[in-house]
Short mmCIF file of N, CA and C in Angstrom, two decimals:
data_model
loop_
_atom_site.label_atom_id
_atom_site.label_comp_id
_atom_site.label_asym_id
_atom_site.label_seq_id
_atom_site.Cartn_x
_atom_site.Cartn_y
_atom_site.Cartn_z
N UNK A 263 0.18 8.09 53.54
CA UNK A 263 1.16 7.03 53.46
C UNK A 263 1.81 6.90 54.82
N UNK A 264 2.02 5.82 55.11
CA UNK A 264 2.72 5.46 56.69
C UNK A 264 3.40 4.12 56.38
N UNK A 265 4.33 4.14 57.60
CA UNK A 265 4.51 2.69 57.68
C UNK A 265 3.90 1.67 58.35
N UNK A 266 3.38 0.80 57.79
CA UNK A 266 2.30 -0.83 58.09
C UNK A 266 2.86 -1.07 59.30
N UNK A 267 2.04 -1.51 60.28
CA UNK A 267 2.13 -2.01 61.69
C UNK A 267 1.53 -3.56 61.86
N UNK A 268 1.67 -4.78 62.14
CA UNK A 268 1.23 -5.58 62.66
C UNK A 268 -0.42 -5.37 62.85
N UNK A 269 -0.81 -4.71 63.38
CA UNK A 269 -2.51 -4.12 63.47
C UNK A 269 -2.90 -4.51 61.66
N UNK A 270 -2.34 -4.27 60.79
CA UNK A 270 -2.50 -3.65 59.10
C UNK A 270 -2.88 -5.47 58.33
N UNK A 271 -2.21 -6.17 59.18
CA UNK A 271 -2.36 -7.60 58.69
C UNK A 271 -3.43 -8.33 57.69
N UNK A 272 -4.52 -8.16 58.11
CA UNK A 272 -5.88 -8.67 57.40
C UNK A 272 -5.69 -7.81 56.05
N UNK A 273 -5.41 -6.77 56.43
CA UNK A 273 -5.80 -5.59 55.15
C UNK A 273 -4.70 -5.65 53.86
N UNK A 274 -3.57 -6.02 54.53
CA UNK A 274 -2.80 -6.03 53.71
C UNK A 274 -2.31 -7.74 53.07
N UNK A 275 -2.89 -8.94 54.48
CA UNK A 275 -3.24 -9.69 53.46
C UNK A 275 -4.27 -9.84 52.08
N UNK A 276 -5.04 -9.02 52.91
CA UNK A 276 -6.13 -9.35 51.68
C UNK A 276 -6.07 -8.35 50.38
N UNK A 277 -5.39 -7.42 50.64
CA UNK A 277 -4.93 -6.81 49.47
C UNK A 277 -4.02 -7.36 48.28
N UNK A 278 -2.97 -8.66 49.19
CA UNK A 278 -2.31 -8.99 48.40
C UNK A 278 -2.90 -10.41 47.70
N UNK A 279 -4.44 -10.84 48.68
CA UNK A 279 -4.55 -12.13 47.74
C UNK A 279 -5.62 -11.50 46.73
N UNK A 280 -6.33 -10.50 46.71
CA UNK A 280 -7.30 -9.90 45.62
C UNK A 280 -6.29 -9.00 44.57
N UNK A 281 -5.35 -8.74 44.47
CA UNK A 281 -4.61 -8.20 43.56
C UNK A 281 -3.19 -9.25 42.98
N UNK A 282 -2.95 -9.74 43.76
CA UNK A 282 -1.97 -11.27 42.95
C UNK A 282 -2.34 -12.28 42.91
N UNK A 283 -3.08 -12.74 43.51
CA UNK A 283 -3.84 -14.05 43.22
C UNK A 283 -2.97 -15.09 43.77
N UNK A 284 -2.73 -16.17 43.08
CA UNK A 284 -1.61 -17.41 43.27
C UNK A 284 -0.20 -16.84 43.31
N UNK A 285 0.30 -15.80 43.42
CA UNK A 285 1.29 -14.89 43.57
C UNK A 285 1.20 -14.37 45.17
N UNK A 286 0.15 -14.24 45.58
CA UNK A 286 0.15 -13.52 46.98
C UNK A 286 1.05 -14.28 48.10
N UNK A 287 2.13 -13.50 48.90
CA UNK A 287 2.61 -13.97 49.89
C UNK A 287 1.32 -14.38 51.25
N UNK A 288 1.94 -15.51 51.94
CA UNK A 288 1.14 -16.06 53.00
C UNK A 288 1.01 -14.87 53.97
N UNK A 289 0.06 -15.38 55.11
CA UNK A 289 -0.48 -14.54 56.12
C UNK A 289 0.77 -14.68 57.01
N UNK A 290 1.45 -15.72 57.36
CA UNK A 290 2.77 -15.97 57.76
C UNK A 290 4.14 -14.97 57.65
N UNK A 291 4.16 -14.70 56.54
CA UNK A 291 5.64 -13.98 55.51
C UNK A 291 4.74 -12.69 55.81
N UNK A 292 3.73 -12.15 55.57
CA UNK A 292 3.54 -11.23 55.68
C UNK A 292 3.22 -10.52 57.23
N UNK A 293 2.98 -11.23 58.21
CA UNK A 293 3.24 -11.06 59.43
C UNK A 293 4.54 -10.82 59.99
N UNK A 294 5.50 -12.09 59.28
CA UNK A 294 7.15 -11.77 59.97
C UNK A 294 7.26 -10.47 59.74
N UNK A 295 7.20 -9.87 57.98
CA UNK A 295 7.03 -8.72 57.65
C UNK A 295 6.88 -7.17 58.56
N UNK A 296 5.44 -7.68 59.25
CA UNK A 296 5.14 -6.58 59.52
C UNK A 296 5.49 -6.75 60.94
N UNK A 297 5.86 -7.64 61.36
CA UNK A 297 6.43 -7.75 63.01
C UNK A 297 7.78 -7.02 63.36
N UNK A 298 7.97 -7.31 61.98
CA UNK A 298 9.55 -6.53 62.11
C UNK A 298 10.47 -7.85 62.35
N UNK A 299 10.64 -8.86 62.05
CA UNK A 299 11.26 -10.39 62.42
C UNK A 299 12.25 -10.18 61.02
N UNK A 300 11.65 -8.98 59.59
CA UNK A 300 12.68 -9.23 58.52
C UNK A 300 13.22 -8.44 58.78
N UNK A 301 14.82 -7.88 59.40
CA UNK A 301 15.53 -6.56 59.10
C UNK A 301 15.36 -5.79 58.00
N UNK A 302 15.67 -6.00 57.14
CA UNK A 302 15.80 -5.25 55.90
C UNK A 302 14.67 -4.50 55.28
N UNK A 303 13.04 -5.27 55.87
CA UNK A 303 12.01 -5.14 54.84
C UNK A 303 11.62 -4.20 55.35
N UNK A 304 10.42 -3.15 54.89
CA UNK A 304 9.85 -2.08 55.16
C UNK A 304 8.53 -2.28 54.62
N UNK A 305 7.58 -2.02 55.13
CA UNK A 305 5.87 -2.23 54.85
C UNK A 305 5.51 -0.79 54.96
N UNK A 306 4.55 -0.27 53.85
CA UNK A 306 4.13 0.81 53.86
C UNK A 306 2.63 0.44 53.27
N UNK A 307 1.70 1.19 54.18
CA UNK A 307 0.34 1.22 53.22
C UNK A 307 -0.06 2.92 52.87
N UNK A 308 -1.18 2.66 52.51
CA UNK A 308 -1.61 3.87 51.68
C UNK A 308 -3.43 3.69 52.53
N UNK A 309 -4.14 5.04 52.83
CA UNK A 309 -5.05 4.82 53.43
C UNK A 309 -5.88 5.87 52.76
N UNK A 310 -7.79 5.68 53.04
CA UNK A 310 -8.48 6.44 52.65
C UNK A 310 -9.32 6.13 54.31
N UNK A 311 -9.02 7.36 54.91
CA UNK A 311 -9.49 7.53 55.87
C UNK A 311 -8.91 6.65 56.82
N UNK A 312 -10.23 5.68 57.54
CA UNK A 312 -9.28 4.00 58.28
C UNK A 312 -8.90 2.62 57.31
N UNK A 313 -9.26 3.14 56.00
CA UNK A 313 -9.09 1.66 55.58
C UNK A 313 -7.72 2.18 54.50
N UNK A 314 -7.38 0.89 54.67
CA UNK A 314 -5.44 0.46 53.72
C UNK A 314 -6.27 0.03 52.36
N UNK A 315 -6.30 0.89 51.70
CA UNK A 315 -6.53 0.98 50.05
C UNK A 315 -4.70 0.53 49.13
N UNK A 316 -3.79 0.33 49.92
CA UNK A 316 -2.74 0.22 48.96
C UNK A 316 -1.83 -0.25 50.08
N UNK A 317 -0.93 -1.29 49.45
CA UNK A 317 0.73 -1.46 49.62
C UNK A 317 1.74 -1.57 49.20
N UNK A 318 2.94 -1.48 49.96
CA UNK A 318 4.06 -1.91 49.07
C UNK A 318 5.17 -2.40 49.99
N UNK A 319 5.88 -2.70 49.49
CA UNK A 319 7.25 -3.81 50.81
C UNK A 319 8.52 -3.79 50.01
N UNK A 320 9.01 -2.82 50.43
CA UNK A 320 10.69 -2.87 49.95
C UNK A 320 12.01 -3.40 50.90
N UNK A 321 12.46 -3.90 50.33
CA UNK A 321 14.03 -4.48 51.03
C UNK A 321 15.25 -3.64 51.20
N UNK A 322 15.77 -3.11 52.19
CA UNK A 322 16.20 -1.81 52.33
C UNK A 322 17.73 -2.25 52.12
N UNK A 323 19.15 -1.67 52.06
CA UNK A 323 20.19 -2.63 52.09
C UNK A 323 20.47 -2.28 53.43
N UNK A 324 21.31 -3.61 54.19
CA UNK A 324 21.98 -2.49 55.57
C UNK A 324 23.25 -2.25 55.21
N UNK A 325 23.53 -0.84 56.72
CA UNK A 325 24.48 -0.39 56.43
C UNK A 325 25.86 -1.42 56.30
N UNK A 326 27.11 -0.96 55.71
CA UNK A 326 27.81 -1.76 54.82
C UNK A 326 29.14 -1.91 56.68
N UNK A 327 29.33 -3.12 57.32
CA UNK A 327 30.39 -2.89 58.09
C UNK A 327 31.32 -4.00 57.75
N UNK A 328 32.80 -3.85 57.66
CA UNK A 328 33.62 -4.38 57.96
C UNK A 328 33.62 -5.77 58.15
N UNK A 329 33.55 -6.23 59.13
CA UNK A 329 32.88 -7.33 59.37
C UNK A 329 32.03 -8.16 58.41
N UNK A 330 31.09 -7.74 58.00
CA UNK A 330 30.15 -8.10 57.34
C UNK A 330 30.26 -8.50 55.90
N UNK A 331 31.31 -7.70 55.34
CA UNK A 331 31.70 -7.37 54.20
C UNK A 331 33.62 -6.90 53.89
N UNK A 332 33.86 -7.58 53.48
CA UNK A 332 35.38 -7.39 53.63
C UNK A 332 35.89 -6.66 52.57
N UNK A 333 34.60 -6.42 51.13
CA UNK A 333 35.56 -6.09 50.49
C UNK A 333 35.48 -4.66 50.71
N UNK A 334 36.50 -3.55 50.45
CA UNK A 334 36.59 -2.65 51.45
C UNK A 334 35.81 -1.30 50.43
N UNK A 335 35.63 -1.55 49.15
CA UNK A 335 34.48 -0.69 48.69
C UNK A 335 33.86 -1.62 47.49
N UNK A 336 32.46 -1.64 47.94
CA UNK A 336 31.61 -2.68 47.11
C UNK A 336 30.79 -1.79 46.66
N UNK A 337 30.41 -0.69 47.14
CA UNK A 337 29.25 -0.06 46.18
C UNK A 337 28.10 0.02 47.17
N UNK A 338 27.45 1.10 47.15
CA UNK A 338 25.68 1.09 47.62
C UNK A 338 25.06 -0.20 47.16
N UNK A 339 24.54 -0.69 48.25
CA UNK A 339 23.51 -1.73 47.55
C UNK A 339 22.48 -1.51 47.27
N UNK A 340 21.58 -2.22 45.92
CA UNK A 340 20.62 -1.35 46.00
C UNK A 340 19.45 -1.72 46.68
N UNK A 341 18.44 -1.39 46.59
CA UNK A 341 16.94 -1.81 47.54
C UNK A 341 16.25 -2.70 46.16
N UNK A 342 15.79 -2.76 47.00
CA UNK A 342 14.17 -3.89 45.37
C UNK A 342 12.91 -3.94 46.10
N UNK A 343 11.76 -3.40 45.81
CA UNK A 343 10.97 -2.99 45.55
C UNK A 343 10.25 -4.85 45.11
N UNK A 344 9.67 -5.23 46.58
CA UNK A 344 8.97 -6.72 46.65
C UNK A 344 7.74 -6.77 45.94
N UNK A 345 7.28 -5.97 46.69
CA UNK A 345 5.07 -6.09 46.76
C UNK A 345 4.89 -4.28 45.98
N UNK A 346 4.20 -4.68 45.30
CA UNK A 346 2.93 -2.90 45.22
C UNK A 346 1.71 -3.49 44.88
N UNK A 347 0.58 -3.24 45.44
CA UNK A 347 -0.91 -3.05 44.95
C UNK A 347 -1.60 -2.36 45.94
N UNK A 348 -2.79 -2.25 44.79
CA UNK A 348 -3.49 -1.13 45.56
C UNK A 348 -5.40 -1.57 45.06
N UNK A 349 -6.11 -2.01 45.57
CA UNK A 349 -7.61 -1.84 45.66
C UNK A 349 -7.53 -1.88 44.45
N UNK A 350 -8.61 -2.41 43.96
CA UNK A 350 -9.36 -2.14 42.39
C UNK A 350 -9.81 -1.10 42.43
N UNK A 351 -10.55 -0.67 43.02
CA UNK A 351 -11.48 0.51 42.90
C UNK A 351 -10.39 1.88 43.02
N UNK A 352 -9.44 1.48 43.01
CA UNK A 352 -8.42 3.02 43.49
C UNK A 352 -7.40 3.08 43.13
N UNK A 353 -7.52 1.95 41.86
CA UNK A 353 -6.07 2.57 40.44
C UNK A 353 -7.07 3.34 39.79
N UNK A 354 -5.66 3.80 38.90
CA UNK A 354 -5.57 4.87 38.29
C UNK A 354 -5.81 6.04 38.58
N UNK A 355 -5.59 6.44 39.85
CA UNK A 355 -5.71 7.50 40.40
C UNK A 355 -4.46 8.09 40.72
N UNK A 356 -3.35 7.39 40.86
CA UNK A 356 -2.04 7.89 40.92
C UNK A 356 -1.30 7.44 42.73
N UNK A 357 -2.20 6.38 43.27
CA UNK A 357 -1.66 5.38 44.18
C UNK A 357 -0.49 5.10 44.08
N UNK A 358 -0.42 4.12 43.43
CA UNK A 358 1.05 3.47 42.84
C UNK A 358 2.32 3.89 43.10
N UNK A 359 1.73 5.22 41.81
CA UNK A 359 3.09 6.14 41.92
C UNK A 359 3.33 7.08 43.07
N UNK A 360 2.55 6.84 43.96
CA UNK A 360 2.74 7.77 45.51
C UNK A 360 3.21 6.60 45.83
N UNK A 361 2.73 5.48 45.94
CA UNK A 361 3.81 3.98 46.95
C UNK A 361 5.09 4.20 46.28
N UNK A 362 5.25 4.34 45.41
CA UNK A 362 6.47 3.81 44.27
C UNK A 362 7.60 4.79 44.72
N UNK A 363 7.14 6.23 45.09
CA UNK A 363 7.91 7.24 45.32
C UNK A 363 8.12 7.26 46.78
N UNK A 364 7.31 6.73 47.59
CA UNK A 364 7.47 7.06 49.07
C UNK A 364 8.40 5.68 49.39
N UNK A 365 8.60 3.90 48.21
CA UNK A 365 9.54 3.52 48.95
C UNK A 365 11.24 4.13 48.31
N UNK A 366 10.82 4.84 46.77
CA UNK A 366 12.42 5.82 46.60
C UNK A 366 13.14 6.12 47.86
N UNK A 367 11.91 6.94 48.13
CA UNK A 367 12.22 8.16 49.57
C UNK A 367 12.98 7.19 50.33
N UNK A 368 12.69 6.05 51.12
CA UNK A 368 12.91 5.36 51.85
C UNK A 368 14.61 4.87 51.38
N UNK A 369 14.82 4.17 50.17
CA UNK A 369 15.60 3.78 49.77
C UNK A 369 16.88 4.72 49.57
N UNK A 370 16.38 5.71 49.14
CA UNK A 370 17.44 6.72 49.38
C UNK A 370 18.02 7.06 50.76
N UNK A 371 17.17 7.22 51.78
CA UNK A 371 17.32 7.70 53.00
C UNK A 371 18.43 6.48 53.61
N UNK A 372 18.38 5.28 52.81
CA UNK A 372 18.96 3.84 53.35
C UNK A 372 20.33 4.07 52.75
N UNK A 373 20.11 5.02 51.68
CA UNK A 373 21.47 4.32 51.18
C UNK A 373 21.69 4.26 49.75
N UNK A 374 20.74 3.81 49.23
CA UNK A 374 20.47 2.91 48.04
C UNK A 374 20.81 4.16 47.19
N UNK A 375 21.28 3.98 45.96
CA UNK A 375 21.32 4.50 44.61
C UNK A 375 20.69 4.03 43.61
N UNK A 376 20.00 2.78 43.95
CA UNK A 376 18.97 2.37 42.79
C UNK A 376 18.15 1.41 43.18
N UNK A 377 17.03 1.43 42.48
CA UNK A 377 15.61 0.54 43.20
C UNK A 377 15.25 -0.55 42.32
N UNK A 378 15.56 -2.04 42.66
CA UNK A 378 15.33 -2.74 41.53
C UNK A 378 13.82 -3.21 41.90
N UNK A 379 13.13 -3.99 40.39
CA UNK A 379 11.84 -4.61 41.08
C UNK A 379 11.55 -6.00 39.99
N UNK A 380 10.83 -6.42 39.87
CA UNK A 380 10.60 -7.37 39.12
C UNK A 380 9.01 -7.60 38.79
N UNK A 381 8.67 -7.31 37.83
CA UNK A 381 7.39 -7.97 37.33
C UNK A 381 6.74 -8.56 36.12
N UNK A 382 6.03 -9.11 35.86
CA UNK A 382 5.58 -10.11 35.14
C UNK A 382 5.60 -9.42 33.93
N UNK A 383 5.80 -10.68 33.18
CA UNK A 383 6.01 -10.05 31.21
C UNK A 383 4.72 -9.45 30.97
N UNK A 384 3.70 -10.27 31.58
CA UNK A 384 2.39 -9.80 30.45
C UNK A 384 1.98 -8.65 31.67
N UNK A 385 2.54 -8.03 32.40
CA UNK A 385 1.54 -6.95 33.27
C UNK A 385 2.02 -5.56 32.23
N UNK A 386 1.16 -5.30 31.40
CA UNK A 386 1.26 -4.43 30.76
C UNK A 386 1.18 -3.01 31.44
N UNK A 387 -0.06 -3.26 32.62
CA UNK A 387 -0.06 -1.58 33.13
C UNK A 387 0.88 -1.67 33.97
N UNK A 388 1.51 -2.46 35.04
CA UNK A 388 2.59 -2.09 35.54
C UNK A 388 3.84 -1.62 34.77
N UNK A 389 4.06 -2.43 33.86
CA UNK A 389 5.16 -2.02 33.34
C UNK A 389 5.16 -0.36 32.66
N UNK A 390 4.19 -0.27 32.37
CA UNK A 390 3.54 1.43 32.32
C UNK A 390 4.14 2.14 33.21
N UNK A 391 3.58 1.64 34.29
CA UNK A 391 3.62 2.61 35.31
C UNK A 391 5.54 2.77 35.67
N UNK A 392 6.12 1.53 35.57
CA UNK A 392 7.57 1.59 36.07
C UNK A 392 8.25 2.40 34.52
N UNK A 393 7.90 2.14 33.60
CA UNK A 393 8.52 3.36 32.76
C UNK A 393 8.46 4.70 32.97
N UNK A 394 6.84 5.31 32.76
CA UNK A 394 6.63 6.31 33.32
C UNK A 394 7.44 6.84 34.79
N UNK A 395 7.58 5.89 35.47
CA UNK A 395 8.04 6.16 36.78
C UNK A 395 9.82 6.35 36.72
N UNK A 396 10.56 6.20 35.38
CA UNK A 396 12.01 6.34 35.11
C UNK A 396 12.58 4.80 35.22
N UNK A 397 11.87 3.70 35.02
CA UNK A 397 12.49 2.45 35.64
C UNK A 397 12.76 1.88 33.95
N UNK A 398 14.17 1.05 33.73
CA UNK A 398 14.36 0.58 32.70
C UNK A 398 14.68 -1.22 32.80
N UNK A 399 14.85 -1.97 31.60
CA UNK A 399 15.11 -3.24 31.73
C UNK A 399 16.42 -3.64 31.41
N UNK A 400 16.81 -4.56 32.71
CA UNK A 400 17.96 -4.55 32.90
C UNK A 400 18.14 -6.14 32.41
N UNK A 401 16.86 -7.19 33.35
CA UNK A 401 17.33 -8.58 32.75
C UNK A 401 15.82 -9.30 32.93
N UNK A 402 15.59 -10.48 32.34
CA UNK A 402 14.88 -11.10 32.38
C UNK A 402 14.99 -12.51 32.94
N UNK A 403 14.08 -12.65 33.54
CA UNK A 403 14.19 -14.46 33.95
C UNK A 403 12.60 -15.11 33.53
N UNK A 404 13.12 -15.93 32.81
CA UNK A 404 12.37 -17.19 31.89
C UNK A 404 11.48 -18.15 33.35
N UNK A 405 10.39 -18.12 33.22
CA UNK A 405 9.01 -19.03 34.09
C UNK A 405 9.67 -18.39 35.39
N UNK A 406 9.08 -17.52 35.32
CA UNK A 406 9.78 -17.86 36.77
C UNK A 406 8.77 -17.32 37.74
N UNK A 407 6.97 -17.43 37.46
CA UNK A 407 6.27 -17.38 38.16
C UNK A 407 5.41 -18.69 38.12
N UNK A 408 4.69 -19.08 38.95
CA UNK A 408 4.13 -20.71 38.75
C UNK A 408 3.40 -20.78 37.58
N UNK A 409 2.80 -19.98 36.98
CA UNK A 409 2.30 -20.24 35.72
C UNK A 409 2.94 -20.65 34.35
N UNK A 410 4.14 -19.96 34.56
CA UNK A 410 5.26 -20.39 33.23
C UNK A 410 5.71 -18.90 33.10
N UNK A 411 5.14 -17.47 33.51
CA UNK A 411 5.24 -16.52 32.92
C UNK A 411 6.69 -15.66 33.42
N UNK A 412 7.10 -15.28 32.40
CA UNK A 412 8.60 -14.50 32.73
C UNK A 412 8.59 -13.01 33.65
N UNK A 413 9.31 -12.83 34.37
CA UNK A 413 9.81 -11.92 34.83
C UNK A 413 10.90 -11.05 34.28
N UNK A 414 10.42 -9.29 34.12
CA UNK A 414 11.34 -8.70 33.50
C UNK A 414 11.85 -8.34 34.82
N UNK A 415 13.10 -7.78 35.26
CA UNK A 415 13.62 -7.03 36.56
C UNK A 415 13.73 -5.68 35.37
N UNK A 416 14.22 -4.95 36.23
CA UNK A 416 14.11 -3.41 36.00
C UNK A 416 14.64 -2.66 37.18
N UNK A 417 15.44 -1.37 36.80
CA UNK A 417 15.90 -0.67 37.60
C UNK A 417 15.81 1.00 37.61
N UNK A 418 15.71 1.52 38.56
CA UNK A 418 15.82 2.92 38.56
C UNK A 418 16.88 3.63 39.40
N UNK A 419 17.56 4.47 38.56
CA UNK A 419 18.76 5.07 39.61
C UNK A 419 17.89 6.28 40.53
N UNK A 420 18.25 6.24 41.54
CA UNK A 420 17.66 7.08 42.75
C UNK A 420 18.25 8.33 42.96
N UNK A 421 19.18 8.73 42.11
CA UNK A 421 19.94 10.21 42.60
C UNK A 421 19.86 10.92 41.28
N UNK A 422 19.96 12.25 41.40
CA UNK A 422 19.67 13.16 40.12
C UNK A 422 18.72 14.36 40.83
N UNK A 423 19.05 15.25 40.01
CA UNK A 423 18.09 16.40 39.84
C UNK A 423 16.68 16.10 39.94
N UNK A 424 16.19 14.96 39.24
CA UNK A 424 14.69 15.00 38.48
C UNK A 424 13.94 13.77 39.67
N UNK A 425 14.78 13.51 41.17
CA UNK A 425 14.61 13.17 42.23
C UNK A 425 13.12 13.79 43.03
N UNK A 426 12.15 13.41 43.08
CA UNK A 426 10.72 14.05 43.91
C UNK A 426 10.97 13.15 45.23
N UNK A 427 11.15 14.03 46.41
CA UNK A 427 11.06 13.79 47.38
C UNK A 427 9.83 13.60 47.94
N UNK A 428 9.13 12.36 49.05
CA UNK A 428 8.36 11.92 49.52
C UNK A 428 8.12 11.91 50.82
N UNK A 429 7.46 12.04 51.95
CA UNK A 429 7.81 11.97 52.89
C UNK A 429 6.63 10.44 53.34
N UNK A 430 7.31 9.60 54.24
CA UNK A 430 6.75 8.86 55.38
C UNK A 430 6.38 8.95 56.13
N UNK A 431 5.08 9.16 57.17
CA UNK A 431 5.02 9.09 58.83
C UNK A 431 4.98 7.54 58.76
#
């Protein structure tokens, strides 16, 4: 696991148009991405040897100043958890939940006390995987992918005992 570099582009476009389909962000958004042009965002892939078998793109919060924010205690913000996929050929092997945990890691290290994400009503194995993974449902939004299909959001608190630390290069 590392963090995605500009070099990662092709791989991680094409990861995201063979695993979301009409959902996949452009070669564009995913370049600002990895250029570093979004503050907040973080690109991580997952590799088997030289090739990016997996990603994921979390939104980190920044730190909270004065300025920025007046009210004088608002709370950790939390992170959300954009993009995850990973190769066909290399689910169910426990990918996922290594992306899933290495952007925790990240999110914690930011700040965050909880990781929100959002995915589709009918993705049955994701939603698997974000239970299994401690993530619960918090709210739903009605069509809200171009097909008509709903989005559950979901959240996981990031601090506790039962916390598995991850590391990044």
């Amino acid at each position: 696991m590392r963090r995605a570099t500009l070099a990662d582009l092709d791989a991680v476009v094409g990861l995201e148009r063979k695993g979301l389909g009409d959902d996949a962000w452009s070669e564009a958004l995913v370049g600002a991405g990895l250029a570093g042009d979004l503050p907040t965002v973080v690109y991580l892939v997952a590799q088997d040897g030289s090739e990016v078998v997996g990603h994921a793109v979390v939104s980190l919060p920044l730190p909270a100043t004065a300025a920025a924010d007046p009210d004088p205690d608002p709370g950790p913000d939390p992170a959300e958890l954009q993009r995850i996929a990973v190769a066909a050929d290399r689910r169910r092997g426990g990918l996922a939940s290594a992306l899933l945990e290495a952007v925790a890691a990240l999110a914690r290290e930011a700040g965050a006390e909880r990781l929100l994400l959002e995915v589709r009503e009918d993705n049955a194995g994701a939603r698997a995987l974000y239970a299994a993974r401690g993530f619960g449902e918090i709210a739903r939004r009605s069509r809200y992918y171009r097909d008509g299909t709903a989005a559950v959001v979901l959240e996981r608190a990031l601090a506790g005992p039962e916390t598995k630390v991850w590391t990044v290069s």
